[in-house]
PDB file of C-alpha atoms in Angstrom:
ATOM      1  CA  UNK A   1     -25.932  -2.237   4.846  1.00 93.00           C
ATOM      2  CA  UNK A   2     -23.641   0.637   4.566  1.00 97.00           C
ATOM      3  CA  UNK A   3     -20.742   1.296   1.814  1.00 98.00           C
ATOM      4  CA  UNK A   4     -17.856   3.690   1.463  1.00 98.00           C
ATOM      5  CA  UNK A   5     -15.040   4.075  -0.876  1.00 98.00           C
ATOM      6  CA  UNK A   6     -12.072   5.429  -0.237  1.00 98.00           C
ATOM      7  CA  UNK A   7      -8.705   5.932  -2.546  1.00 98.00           C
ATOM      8  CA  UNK A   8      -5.024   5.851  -1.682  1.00 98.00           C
ATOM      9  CA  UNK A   9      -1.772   7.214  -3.768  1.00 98.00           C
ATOM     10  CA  UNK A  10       1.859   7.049  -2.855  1.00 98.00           C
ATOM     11  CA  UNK A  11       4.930   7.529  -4.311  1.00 97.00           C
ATOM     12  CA  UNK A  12       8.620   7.101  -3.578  1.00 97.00           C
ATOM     13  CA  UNK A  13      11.924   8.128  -4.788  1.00 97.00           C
ATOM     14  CA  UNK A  14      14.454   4.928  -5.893  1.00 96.00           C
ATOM     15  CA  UNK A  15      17.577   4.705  -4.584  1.00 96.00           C
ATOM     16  CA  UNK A  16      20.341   2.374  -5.110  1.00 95.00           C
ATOM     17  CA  UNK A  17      21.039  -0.384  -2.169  1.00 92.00           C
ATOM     18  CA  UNK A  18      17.939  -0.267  -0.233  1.00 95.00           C
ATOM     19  CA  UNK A  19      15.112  -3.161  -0.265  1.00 96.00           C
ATOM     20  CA  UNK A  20      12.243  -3.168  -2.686  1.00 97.00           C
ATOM     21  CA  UNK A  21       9.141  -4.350  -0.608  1.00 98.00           C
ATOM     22  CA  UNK A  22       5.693  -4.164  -2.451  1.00 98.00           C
ATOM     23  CA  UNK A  23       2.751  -5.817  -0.694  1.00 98.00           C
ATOM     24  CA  UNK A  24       5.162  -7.211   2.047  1.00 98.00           C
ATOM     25  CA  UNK A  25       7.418  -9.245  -0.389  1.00 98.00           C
ATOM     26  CA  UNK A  26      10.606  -8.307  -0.925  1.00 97.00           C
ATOM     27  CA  UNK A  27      11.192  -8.067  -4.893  1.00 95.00           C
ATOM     28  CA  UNK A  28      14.676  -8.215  -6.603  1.00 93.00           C
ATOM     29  CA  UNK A  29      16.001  -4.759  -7.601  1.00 93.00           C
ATOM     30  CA  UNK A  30      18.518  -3.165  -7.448  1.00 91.00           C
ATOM     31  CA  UNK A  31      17.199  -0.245  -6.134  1.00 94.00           C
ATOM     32  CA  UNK A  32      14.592   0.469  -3.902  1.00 95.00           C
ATOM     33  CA  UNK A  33      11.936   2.941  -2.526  1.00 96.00           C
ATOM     34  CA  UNK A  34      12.938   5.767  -0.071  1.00 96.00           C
ATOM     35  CA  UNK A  35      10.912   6.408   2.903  1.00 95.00           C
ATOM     36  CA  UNK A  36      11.119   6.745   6.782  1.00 94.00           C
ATOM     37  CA  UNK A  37       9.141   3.198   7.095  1.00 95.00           C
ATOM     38  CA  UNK A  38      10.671   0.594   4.451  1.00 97.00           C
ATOM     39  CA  UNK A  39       8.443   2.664   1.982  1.00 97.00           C
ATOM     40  CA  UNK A  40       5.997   0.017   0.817  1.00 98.00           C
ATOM     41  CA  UNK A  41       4.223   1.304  -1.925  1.00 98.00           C
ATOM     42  CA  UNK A  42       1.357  -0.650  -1.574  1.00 98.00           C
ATOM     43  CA  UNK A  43       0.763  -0.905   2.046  1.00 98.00           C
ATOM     44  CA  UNK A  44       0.765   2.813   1.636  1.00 98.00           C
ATOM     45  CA  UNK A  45      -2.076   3.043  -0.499  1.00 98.00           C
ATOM     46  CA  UNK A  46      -4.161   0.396   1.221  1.00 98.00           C
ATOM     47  CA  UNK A  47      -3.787   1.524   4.489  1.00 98.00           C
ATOM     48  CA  UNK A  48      -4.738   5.648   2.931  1.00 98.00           C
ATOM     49  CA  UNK A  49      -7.610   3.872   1.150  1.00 98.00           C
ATOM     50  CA  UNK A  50      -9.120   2.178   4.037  1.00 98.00           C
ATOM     51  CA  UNK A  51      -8.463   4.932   6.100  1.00 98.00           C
ATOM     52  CA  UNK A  52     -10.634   7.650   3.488  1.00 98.00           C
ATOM     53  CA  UNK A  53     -13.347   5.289   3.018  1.00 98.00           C
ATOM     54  CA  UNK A  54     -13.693   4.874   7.006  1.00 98.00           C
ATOM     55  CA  UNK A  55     -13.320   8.677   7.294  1.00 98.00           C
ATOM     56  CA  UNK A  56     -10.378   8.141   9.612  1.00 98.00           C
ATOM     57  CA  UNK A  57      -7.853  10.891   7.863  1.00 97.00           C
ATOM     58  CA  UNK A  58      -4.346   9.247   6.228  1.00 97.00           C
ATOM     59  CA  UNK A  59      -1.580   7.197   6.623  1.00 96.00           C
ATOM     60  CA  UNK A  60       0.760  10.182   8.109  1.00 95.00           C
ATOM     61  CA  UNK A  61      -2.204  11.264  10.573  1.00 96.00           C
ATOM     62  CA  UNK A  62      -1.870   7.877  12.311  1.00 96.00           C
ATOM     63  CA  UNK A  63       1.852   7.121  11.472  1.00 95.00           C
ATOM     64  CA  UNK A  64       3.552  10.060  11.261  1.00 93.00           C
ATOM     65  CA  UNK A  65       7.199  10.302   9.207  1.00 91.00           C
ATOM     66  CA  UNK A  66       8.106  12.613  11.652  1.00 92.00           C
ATOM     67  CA  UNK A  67       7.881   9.543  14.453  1.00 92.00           C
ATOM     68  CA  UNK A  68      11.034   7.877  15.854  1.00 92.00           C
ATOM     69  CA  UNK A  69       8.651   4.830  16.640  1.00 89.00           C
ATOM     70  CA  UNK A  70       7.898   4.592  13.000  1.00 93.00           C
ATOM     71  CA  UNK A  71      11.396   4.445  11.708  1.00 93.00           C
ATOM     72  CA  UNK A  72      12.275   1.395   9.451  1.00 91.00           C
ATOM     73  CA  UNK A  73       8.680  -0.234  10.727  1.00 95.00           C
ATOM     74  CA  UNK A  74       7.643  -3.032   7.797  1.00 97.00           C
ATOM     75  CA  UNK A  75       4.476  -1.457   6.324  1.00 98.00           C
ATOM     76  CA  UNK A  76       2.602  -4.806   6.772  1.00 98.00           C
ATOM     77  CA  UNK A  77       2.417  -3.885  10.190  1.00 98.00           C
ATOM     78  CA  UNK A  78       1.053   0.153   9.621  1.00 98.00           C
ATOM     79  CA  UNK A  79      -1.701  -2.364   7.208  1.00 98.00           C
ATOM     80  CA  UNK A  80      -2.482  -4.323  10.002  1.00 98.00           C
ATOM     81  CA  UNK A  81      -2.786  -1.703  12.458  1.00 98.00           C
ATOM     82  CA  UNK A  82      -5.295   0.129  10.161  1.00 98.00           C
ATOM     83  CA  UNK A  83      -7.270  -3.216   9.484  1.00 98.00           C
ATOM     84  CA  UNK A  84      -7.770  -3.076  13.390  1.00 98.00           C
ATOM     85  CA  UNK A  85      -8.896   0.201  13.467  1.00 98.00           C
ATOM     86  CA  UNK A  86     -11.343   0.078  10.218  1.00 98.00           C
ATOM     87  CA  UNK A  87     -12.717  -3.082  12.249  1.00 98.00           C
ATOM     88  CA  UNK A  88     -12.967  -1.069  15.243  1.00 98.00           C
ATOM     89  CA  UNK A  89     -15.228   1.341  14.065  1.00 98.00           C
ATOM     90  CA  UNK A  90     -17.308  -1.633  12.609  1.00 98.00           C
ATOM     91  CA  UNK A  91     -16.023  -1.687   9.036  1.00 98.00           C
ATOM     92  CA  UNK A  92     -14.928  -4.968   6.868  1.00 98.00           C
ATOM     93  CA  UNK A  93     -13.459  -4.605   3.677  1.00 98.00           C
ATOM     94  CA  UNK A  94     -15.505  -5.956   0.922  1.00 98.00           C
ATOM     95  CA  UNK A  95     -12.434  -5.563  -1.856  1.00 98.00           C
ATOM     96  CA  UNK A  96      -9.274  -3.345  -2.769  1.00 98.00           C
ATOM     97  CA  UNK A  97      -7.960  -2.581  -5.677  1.00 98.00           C
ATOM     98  CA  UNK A  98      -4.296  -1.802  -6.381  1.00 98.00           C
ATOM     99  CA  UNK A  99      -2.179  -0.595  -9.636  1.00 98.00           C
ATOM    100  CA  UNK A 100       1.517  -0.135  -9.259  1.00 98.00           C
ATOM    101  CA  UNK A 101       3.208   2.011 -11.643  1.00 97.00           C
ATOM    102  CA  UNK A 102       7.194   1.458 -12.607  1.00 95.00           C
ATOM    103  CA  UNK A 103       8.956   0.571 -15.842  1.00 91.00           C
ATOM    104  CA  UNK A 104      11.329  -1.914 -13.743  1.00 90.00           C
ATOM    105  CA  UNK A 105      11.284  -4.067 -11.946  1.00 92.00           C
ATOM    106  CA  UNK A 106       8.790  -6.603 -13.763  1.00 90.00           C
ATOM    107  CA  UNK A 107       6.552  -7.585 -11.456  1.00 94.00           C
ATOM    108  CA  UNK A 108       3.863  -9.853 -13.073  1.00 94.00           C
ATOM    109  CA  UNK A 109       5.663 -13.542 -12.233  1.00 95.00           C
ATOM    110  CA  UNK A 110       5.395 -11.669  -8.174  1.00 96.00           C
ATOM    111  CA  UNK A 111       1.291 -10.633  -7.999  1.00 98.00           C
ATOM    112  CA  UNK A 112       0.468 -13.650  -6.740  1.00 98.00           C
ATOM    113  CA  UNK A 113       2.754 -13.978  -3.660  1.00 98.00           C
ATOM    114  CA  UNK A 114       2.009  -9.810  -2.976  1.00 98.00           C
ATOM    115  CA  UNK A 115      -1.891 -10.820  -3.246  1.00 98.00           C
ATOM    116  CA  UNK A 116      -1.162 -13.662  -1.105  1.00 98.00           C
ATOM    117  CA  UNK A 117       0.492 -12.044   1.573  1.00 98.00           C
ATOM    118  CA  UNK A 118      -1.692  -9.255   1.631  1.00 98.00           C
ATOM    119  CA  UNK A 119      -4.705 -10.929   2.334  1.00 98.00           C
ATOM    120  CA  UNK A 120      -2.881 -12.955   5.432  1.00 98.00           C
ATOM    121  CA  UNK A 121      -1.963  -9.542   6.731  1.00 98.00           C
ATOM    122  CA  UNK A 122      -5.601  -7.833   5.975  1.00 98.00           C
ATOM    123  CA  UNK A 123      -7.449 -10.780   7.800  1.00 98.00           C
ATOM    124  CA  UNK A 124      -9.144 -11.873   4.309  1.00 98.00           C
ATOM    125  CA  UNK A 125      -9.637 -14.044   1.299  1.00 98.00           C
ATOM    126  CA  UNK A 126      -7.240 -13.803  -1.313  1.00 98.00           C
ATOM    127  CA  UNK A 127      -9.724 -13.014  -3.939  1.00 98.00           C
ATOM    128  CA  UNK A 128     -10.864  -9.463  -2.151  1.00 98.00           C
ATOM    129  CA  UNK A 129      -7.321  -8.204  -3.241  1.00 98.00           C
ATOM    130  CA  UNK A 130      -6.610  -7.362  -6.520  1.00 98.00           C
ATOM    131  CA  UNK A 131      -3.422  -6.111  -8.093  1.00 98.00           C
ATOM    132  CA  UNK A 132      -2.004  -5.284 -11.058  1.00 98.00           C
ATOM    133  CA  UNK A 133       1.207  -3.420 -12.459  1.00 97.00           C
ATOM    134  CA  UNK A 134       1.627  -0.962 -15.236  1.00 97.00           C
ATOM    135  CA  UNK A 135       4.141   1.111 -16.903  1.00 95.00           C
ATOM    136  CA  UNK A 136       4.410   4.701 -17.429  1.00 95.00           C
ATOM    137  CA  UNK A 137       5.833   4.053 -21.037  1.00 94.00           C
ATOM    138  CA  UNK A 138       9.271   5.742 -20.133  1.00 93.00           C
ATOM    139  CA  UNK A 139       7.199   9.163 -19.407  1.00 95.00           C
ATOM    140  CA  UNK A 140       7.468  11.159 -16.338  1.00 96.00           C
ATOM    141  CA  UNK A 141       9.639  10.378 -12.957  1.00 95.00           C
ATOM    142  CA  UNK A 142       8.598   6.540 -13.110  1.00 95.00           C
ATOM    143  CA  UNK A 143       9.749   6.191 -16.807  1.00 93.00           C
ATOM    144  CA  UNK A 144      13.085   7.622 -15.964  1.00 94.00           C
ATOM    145  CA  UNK A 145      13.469   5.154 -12.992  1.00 93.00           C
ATOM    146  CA  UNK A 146      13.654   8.012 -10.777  1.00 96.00           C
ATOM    147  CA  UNK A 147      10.552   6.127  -8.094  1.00 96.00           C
ATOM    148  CA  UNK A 148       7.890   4.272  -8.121  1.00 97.00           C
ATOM    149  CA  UNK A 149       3.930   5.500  -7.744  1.00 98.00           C
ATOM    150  CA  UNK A 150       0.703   3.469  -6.806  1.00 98.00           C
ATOM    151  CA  UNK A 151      -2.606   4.148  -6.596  1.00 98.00           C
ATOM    152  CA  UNK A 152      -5.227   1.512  -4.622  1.00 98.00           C
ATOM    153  CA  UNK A 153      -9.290   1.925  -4.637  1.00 98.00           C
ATOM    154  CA  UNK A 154     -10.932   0.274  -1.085  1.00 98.00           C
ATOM    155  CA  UNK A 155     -14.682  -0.807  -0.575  1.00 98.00           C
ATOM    156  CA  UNK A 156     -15.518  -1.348   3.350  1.00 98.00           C
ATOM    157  CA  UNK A 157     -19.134  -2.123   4.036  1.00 98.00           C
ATOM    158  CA  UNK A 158     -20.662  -2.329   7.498  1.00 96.00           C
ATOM    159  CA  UNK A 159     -24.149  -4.509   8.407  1.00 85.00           C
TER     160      UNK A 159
END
């Protein structure tokens, strides 16, 4: 059996008035992340996590910002996609881990339902995705509620 590792990190500038999606689940802010796709935080990192550990580049290789086609596109979809392709090349994923870093909104009470729908978009068992929030205790661009950064870790193994 063969194993790889790969790591993802994202980050996104809030803005007032537009959506905040984390994991495919739309969470109740009142501002939102910034991006040419609906700036999922955590799709992000998945999908540049699976994509290192398979060797197949990044997230703006494959879906570039600079693409019409890609404009407003729900990142479940980019997660998907790169689930296909990881499987492609013969990969599974064996487990991900994900941290999300913001002062606000709380998302605790929400894990659950982003781990749920995760796993229904990745093809897997709920218990191969693991997430998890933490503050940057009012430090730095996240502390001032200026975005929002995450940071995912993905094991793919392949018979």
């Amino acid at each position: 059996m063969k194993i790889r590792v790969g790591q993802g990190y994202d980050v996104h500038r809030w803005v007032e008035g537009r959506p905040c999606i984390l994991g495919g689940v739309e969470i109740p802010s009142e501002k939102g992340p910034l991006g040419h796709s609906d700036a999922d935080v955590v799709c992000h990192v998945l999908c540049d996590a699976l994509l290192g550990a398979a060797n197949m580049r990044n997230i703006g290789y494959h879906f570039s910002d600079k693409d019409p086609l890609w404009k407003g596109v729900a990142s479940t979809l980019l997660l998907k996609k790169v689930m296909e392709m990881i499987r492609e090349a013969g990969w599974e994923l064996a487990n991900a881990d994900v941290t999300v870093i913001l002062d606000q909104p709380k998302l605790n009470p929400i894990i659950p339902a982003i781990k749920d729908n995760l796993a229904l978009v990745m093809g897997v068992d709920v218990d191969q995705i693991s997430v998890k929030a933490t503050t940057s205790e009012g430090l730095g661009f996240v502390g001032r509620a200026e975005g929002i950064s995450a940071m995912a870790v993905a094991l793919i193994q392949q018979d």
